[in-house]
Coordinates of C-alpha atoms in Angstrom, one line a residue:
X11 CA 0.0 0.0 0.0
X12 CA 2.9 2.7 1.0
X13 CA 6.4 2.8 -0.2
X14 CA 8.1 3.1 2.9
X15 CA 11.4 0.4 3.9
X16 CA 11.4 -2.6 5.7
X17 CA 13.0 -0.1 8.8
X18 CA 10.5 2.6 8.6
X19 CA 8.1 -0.1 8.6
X20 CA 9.2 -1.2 11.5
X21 CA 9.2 2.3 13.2
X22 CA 5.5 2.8 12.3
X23 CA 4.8 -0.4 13.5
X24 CA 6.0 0.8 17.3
X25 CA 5.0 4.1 16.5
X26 CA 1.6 2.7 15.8
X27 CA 1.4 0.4 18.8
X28 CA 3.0 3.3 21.1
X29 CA 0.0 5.4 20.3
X30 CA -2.1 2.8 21.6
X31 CA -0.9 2.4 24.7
X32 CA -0.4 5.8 25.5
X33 CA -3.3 7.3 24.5
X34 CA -5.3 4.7 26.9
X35 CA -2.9 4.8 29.6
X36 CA -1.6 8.2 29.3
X37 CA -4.6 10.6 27.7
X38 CA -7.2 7.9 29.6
X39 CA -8.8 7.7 26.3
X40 CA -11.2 4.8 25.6
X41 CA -9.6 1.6 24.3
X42 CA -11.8 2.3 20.6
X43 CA -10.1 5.9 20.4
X44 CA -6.6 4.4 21.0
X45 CA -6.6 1.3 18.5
X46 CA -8.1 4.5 16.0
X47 CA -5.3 6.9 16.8
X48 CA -2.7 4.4 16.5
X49 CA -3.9 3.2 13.2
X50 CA -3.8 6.1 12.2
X51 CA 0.1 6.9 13.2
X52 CA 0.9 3.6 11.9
X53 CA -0.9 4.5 8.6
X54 CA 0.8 7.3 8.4
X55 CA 4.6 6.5 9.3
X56 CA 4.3 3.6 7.0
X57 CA 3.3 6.5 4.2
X58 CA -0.1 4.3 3.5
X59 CA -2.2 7.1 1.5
X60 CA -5.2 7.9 4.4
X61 CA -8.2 6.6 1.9
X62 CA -6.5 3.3 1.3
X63 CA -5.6 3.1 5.0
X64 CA -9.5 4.0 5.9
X65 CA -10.8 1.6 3.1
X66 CA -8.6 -1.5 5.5
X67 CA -9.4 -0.1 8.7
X68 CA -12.9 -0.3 7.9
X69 CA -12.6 -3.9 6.0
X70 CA -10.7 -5.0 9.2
X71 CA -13.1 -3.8 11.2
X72 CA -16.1 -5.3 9.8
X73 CA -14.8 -8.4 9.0
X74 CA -14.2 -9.1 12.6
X75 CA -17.2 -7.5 13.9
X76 CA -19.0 -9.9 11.9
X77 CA -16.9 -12.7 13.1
X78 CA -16.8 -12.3 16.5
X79 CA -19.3 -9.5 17.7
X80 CA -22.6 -11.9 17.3
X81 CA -20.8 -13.9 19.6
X82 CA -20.3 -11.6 22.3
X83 CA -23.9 -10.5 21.6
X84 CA -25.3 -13.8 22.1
X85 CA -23.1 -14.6 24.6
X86 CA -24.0 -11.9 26.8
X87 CA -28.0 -12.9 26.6
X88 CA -27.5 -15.7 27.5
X89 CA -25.3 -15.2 30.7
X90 CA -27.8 -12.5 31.6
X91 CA -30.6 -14.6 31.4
X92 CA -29.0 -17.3 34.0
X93 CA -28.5 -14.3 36.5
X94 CA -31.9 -13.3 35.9
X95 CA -34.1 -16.4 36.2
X96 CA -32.0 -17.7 38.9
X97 CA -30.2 -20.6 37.3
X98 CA -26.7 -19.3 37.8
X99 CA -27.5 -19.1 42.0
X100 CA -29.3 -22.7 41.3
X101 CA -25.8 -23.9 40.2
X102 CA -24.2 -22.5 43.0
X103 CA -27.0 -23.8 45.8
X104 CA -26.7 -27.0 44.2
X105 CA -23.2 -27.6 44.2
X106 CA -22.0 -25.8 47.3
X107 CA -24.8 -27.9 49.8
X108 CA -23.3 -31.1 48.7
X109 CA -19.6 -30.7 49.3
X110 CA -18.0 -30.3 52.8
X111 CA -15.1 -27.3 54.1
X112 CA -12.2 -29.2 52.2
X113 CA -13.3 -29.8 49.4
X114 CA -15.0 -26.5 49.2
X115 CA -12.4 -24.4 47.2
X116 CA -12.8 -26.8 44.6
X117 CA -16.3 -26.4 44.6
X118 CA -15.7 -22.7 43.9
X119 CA -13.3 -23.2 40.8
X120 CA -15.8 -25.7 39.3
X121 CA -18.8 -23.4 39.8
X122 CA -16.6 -20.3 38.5
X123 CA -15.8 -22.5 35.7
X124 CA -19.1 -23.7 34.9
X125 CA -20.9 -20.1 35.2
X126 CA -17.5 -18.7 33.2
X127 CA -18.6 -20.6 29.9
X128 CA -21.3 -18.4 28.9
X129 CA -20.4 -15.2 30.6
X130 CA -17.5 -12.2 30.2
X131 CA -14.9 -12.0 33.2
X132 CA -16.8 -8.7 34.9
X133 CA -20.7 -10.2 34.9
X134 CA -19.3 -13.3 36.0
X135 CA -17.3 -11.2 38.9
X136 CA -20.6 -9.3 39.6
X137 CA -22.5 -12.4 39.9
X138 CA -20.0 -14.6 41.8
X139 CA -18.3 -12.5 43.8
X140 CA -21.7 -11.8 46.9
X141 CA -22.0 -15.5 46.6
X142 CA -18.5 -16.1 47.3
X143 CA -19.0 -14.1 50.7
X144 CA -22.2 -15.7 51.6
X145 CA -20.2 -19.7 51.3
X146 CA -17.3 -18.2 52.9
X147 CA -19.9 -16.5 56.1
X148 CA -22.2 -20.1 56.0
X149 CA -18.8 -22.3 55.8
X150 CA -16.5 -20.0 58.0
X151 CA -14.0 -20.4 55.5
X152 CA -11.5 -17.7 54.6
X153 CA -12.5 -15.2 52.0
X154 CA -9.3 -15.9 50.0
X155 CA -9.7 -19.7 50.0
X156 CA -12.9 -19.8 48.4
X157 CA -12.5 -16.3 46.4
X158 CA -9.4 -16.9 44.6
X159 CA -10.6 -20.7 43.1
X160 CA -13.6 -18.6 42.0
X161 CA -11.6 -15.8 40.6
X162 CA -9.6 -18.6 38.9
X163 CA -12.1 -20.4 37.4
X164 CA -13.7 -16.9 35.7
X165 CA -10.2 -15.4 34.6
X166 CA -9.0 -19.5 32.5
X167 CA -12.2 -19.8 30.8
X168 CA -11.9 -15.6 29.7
X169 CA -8.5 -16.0 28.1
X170 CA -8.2 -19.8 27.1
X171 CA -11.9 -21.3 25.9
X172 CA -14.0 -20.4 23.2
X173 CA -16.4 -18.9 22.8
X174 CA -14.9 -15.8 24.8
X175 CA -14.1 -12.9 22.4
X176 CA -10.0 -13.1 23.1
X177 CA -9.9 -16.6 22.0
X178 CA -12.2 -16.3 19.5
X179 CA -10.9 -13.0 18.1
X180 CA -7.5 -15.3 17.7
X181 CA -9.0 -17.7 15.8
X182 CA -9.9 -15.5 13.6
X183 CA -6.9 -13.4 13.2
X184 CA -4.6 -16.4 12.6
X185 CA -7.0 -18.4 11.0
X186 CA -6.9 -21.7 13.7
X187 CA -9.3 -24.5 13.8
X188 CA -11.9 -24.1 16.6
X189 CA -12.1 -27.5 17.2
X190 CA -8.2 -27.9 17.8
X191 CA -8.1 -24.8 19.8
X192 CA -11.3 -25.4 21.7
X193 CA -9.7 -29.1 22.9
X194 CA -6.2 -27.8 23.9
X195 CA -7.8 -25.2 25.8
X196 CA -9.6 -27.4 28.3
X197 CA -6.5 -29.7 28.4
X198 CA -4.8 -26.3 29.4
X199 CA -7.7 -25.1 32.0
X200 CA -8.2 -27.8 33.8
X201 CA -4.2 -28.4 35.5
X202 CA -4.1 -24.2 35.3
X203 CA -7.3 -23.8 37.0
X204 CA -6.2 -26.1 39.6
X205 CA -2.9 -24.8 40.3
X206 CA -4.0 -20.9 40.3
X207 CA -7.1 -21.7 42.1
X208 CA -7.7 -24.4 44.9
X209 CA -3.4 -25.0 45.5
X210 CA -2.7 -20.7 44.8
X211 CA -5.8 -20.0 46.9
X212 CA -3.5 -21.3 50.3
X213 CA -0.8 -19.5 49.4
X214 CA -2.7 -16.4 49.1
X215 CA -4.7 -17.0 52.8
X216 CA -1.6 -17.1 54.3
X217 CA -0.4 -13.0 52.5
X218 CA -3.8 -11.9 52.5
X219 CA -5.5 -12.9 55.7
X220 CA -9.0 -11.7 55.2
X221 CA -11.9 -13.1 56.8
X222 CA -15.5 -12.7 54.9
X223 CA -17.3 -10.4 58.0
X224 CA -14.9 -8.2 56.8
X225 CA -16.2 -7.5 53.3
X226 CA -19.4 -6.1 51.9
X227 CA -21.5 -8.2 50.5
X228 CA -24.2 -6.5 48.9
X229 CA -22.0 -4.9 46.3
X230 CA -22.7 -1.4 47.1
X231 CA -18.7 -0.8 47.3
X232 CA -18.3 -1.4 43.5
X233 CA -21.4 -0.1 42.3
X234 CA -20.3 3.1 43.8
X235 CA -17.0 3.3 42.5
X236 CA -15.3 4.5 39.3
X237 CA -14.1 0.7 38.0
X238 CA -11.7 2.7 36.1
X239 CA -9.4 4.2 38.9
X240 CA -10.6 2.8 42.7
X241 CA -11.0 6.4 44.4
X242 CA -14.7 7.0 45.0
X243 CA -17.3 5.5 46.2
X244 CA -18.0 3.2 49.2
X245 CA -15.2 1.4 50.6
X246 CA -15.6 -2.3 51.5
X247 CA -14.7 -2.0 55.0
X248 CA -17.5 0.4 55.1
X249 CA -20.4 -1.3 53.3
X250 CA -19.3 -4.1 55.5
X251 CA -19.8 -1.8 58.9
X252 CA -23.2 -0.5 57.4
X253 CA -24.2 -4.5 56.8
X254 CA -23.2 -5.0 60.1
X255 CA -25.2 -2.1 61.4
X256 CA -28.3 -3.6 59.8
X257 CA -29.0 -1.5 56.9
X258 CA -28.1 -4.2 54.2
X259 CA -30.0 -6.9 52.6
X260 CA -29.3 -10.4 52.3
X261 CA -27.6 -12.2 49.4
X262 CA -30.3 -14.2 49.4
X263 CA -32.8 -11.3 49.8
X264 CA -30.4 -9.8 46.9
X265 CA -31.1 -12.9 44.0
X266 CA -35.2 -13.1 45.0
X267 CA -35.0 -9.7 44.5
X268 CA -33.2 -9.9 41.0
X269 CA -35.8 -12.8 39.8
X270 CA -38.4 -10.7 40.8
X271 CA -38.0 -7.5 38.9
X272 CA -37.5 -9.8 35.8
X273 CA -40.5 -11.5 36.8
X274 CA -39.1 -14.7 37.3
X275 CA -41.3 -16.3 40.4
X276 CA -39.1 -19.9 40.7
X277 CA -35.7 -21.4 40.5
X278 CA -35.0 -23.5 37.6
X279 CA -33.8 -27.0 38.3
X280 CA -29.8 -27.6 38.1
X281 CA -30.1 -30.2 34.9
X282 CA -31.8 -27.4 33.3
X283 CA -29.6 -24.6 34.5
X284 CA -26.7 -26.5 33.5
X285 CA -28.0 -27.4 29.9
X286 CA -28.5 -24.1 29.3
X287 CA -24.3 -23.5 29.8
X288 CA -23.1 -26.3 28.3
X289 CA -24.8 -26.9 25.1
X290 CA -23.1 -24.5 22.9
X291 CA -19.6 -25.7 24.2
X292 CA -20.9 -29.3 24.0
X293 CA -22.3 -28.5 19.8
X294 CA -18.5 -26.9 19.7
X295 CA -16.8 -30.1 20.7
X296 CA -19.2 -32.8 18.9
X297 CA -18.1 -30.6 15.8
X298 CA -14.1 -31.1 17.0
X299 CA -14.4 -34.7 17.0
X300 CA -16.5 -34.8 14.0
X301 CA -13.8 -33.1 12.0
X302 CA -11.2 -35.9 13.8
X303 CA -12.6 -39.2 12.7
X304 CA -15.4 -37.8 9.6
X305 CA -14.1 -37.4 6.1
X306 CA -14.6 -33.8 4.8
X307 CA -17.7 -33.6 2.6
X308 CA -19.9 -36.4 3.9
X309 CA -23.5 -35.3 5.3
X310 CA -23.0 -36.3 8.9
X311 CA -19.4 -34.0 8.9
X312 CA -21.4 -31.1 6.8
X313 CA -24.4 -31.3 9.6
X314 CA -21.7 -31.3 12.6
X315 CA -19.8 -28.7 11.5
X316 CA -23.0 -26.6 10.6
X317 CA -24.3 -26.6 14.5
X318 CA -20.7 -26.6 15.5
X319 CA -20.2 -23.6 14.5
X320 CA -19.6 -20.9 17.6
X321 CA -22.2 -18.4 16.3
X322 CA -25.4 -21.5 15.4
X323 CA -24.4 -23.2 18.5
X324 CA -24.6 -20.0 20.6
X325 CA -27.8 -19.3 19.0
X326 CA -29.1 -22.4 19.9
X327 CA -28.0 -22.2 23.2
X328 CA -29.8 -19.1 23.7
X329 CA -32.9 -20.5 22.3
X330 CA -33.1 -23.6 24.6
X331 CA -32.0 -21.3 27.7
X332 CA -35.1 -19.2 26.8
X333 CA -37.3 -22.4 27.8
X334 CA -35.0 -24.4 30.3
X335 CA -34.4 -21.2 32.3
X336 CA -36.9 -18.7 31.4
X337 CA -40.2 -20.5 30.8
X338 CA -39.6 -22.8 34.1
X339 CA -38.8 -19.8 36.2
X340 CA -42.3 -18.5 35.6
X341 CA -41.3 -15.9 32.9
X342 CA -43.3 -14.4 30.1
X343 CA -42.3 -14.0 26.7
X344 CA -41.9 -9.7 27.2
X345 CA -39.7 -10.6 30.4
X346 CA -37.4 -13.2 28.9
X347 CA -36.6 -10.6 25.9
X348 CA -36.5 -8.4 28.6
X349 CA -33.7 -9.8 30.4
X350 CA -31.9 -10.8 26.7
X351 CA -32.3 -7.6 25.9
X352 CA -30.8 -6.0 29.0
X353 CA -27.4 -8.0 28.4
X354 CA -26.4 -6.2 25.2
X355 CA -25.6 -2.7 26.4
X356 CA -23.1 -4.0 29.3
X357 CA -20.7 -5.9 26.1
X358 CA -21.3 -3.3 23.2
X359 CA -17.7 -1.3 24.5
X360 CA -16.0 -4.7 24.1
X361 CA -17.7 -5.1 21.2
X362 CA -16.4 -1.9 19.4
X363 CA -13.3 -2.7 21.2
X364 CA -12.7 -6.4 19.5
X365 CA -13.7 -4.9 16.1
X366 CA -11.1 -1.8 16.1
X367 CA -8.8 -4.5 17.1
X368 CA -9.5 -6.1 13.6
X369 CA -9.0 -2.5 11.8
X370 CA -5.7 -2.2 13.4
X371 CA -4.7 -5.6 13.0
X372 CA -5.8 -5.3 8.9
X373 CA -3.8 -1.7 8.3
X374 CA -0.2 -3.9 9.7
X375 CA -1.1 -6.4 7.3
X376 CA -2.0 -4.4 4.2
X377 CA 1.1 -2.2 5.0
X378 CA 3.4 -4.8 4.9
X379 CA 4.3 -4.4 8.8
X380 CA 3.1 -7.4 9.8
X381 CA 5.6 -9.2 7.0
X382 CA 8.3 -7.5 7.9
X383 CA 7.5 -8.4 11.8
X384 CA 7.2 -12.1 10.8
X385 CA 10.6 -12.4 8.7
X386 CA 12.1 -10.4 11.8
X387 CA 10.8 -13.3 14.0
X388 CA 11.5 -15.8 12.4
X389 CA 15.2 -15.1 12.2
X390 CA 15.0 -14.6 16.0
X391 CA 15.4 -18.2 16.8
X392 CA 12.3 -17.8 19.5
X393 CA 9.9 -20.2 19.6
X394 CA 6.9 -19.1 17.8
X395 CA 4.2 -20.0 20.8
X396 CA 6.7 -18.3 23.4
X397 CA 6.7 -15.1 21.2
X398 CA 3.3 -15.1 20.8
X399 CA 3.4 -15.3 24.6
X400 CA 5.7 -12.6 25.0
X401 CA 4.3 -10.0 22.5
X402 CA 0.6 -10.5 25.0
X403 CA 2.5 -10.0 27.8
X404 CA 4.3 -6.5 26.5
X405 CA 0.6 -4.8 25.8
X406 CA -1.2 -6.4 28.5
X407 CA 1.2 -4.9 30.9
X408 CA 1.4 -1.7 29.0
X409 CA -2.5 -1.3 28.4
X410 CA -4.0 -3.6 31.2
X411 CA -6.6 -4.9 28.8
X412 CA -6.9 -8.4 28.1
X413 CA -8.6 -7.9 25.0
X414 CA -6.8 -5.2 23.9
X415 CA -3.7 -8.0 24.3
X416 CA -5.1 -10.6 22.5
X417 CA -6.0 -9.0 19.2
X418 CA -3.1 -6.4 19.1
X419 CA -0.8 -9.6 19.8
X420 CA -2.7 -11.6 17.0
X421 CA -2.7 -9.7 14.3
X422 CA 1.1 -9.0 15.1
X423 CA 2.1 -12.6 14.9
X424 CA -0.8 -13.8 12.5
X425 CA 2.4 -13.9 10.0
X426 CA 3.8 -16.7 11.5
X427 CA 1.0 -18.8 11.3
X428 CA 1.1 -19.2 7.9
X429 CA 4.2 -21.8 8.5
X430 CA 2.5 -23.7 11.1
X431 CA 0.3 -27.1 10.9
X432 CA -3.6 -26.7 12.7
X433 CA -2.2 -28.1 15.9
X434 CA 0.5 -25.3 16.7
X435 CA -1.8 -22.4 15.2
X436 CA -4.3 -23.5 18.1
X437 CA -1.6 -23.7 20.2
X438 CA -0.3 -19.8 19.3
X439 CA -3.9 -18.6 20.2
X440 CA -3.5 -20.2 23.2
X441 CA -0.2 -18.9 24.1
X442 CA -1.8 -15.5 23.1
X443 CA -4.9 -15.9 25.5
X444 CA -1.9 -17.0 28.3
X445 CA 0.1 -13.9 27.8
X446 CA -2.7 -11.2 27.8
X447 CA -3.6 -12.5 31.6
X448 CA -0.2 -11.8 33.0
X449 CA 0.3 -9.7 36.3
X450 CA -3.4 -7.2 36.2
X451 CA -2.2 -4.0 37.9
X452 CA -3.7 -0.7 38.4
X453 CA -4.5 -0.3 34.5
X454 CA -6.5 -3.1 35.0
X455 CA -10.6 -2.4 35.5
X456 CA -10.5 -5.9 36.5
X457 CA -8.0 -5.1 39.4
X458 CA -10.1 -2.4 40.6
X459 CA -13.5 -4.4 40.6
X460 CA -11.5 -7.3 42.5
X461 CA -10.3 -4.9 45.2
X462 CA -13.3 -2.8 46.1
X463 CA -15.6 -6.3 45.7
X464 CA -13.5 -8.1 48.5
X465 CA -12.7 -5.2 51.1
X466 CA -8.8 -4.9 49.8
X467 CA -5.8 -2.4 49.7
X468 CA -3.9 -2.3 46.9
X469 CA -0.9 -4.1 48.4
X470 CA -3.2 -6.8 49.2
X471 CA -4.9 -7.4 45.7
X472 CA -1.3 -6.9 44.2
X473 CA 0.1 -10.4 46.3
X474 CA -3.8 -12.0 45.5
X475 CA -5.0 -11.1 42.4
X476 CA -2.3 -9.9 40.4
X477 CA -0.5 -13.2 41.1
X478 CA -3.2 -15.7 40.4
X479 CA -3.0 -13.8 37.4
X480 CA 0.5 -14.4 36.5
X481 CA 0.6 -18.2 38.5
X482 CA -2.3 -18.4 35.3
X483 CA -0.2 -17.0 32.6
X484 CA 2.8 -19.1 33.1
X485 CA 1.4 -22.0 33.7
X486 CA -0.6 -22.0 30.9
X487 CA 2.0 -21.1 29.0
X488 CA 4.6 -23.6 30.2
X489 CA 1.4 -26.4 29.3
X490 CA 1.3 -24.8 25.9
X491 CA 5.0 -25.3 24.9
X492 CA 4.6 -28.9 26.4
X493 CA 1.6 -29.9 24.3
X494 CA 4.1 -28.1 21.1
X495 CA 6.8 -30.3 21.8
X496 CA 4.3 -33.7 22.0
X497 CA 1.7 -32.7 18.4

């Protein structure tokens, strides 16, 4: 597109991705406004004429809002309508009465895994995080045993497991097979969910001592508070005084009261509840194994990988949830698209977010950047998955977005895919997801909802939070490069 050298490509392309960062973490823009105003540096150093620039911006853009953004659409009905008719706190009931103290925290990761399959990272927070206080006041247990399993379980399934947008948003940029992907990725979660959760969760009683009286847990604290910074609103150990003092309500008094302004006037069952969160993932896999042992082009293959696909099975989902979970709660038909409704307007940031993503990622390719980038690496000797890995890590820590990581990272290193089998390409998006979870700081919404949510100081969510985060990045990462050296 531009007749600028394989150098001053180079310079646009940290020129580009400088912009970025510093316009979100500098100028506090919004993440959109950032990925805009460094495509438009990069456009600009890499002497790309601004209409042919626009025209791939815009391409990029649509092509992965169309991709990925009916995904995070669907997605986010769907986890709305489990917190509204109840079956997410059925799950939770369910599970917690039938386990005892010890066996507890993994209670927590398995529920925070279950309810993170549907759900983004900060509704699942919102919805897990008052239950977590009320096991941990009912159990005596402390707040960090049963918090960070939870917290675990949410933060795997957001950067590892389709259909969450990082993962999926990866998929797209390097052009991996879901079904590959979607397998590795639970072989991944499951031994990093139990090391960062129920094994991490001790480590992090014993630095951050905090017992569950201590800690709101009607929300208020968060509610109040800018996510963005942590300085207003109502402190934890506050909300906590003023539950004490009698002038909260009940979790429990908290979910009736959620099922019935949506009108929901029962529980689901747990079968139901649970049928409702797994069937798209379960469509997803029967596809995987479908394209494993089917030859390409036969009817039952062509049928499989039809409802396999993220967006049909998602849409199905939905559908069936709108029955298992809505009709038996004692819903109408104007509450459930009520409630479906309601769950768009909370994801259409990270919508706009994922798609700009794609613009910025398209301009490095068109530009030749992203070429130049990929002969660069290649050269380097690294290993292609610990790159990936590395490249996450450098913008997560920079911008303190997840997503912002993933599909800045992607369409970085979407050149080296090109040399890799199906196996390894789902392995780089998995390396990817890995590296934009690394060490949340104070650029980090996420960091912020965590401390005000459990009553914390900084310090404190620093040695909790931020390293579960990292204890999940690296050992993710180190099960990545051992499932490259074994495919």
């Amino acid at each position: 597109m531009g007749n600028a050298s394989d150098p001053q490509l180079l310079v646009a392309a940290l020129a580009g991705i400088a912009t970025v960062v510093l316009t979100i973490v500098w100028a506090k823009f919004h993440p959109l406004f950032g990925l805009i105003s460094g495509t438009a540096v990069l456009a600009a150093v890499a002497l790309v004429p601004p209409a042919d620039a626009l025209d791939s911006f815009v391409a990029g853009l649509g092509s992965t809002f169309g991709s990925v953004g009916l995904l995070i659409a669907l997605g986010a009905m769907l986890g709305k309508l489990l917190a509204d008719s109840g079956g997410a706190n059925r799950i939770v009931d369910t599970i917690v009465d039938r386990v005892g103290p010890r066996t507890l925290p993994w209670a927590m990761a398995l529920i925070a895994a279950i309810i993170g399959l549907p759900m983004f990272f900060e509704i699942g927070v919102v919805i897990l995080v008052p239950i977590v206080v009320l096991v941990a006041r009912r159990t005596h247990s402390s707040l960090m045993l049963v918090g960070i399993p939870a917290l675990a379980g949410l933060s795997v399934l957001h950067g590892l497991v389709p259909p969450h947008p990082g993962p999926i948003t990866a998929i797209d940029f390097l052009g991996a097979d879901l079904g590959y992907t979607l397998i590795f990725g639970l072989i991944v979660a499951v031994p990093t969910l139990v090391v960062a959760g129920p094994l991490f969760g001790r480590v992090a009683d014993r630095w951050v001592p905090v017992h569950a009286d201590a800690v709101a847990s009607d929300g208020h604290a968060i509610h109040g508070a800018d996510e963005g910074d942590g300085t207003s609103g109502e402190s934890g150990g506050a909300a906590a005084e003023r539950q004490r003092s009698g002038d909260g309500g009940s979790e429990e008094d908290e979910a009736a009261a959620v099922r019935a302004a949506a009108g929901a006037t029962r529980q689901p069952t747990f079968a139901l509840a649970i049928l409702s969160i797994v069937l798209p993932v379960l469509l997803m896999l029967i596809r995987a194994v479908g394209e494993l042992t089917l030859s390409e082009g036969s009817g039952t293959r062509t049928f499989l990988d039809f409802i396999g696909e993220p967006s049909f099975a998602l849409f199905i989902g939905v559908l069936v949830a709108m029955v298992a979970v809505g009709k038996t709660s004692g819903m109408n038909r104007g509450q459930i698209n009520a409630s479906l409704g309601a769950g768009l307007p909370g994801v259409a940031s990270i919508m706009l977010i994922v798609a700009a993503g794609g613009g910025f990622k398209q301009v490095l390719s068109d530009s030749g950047v992203a070429d130049v980038i990929g002969e660069l690496a290649k050269g380097s000797g690294i290993n292609v998955l610990l790159l990936g890995w590395l490249v996450a890590v450098g913008i997560r820590l920079a911008t303190g977005s997840a997503t912002v990581a993933t599909v800045t990272a992607a369409g970085i290193v979407a050149p080296l895919g090109a040399g890799l089998d199906a196996q390894h390409l789902a392995l780089l998006v998995l390396a990817i997801g890995a590296g934009s979870l690394f060490f949340s700081h104070v650029n980090d919404a996420g960091f912020w909802l965590v401390k005000e949510y459990f009553g914390l100081t900084v310090w404190q969510t620093i040695k909790s939070w931020s390293v579960m985060e990292t204890v999940i990045s690296v050992v993710a990462l180190l099960l990545v490069l051992v499932l490259g050296a074994i495919v």
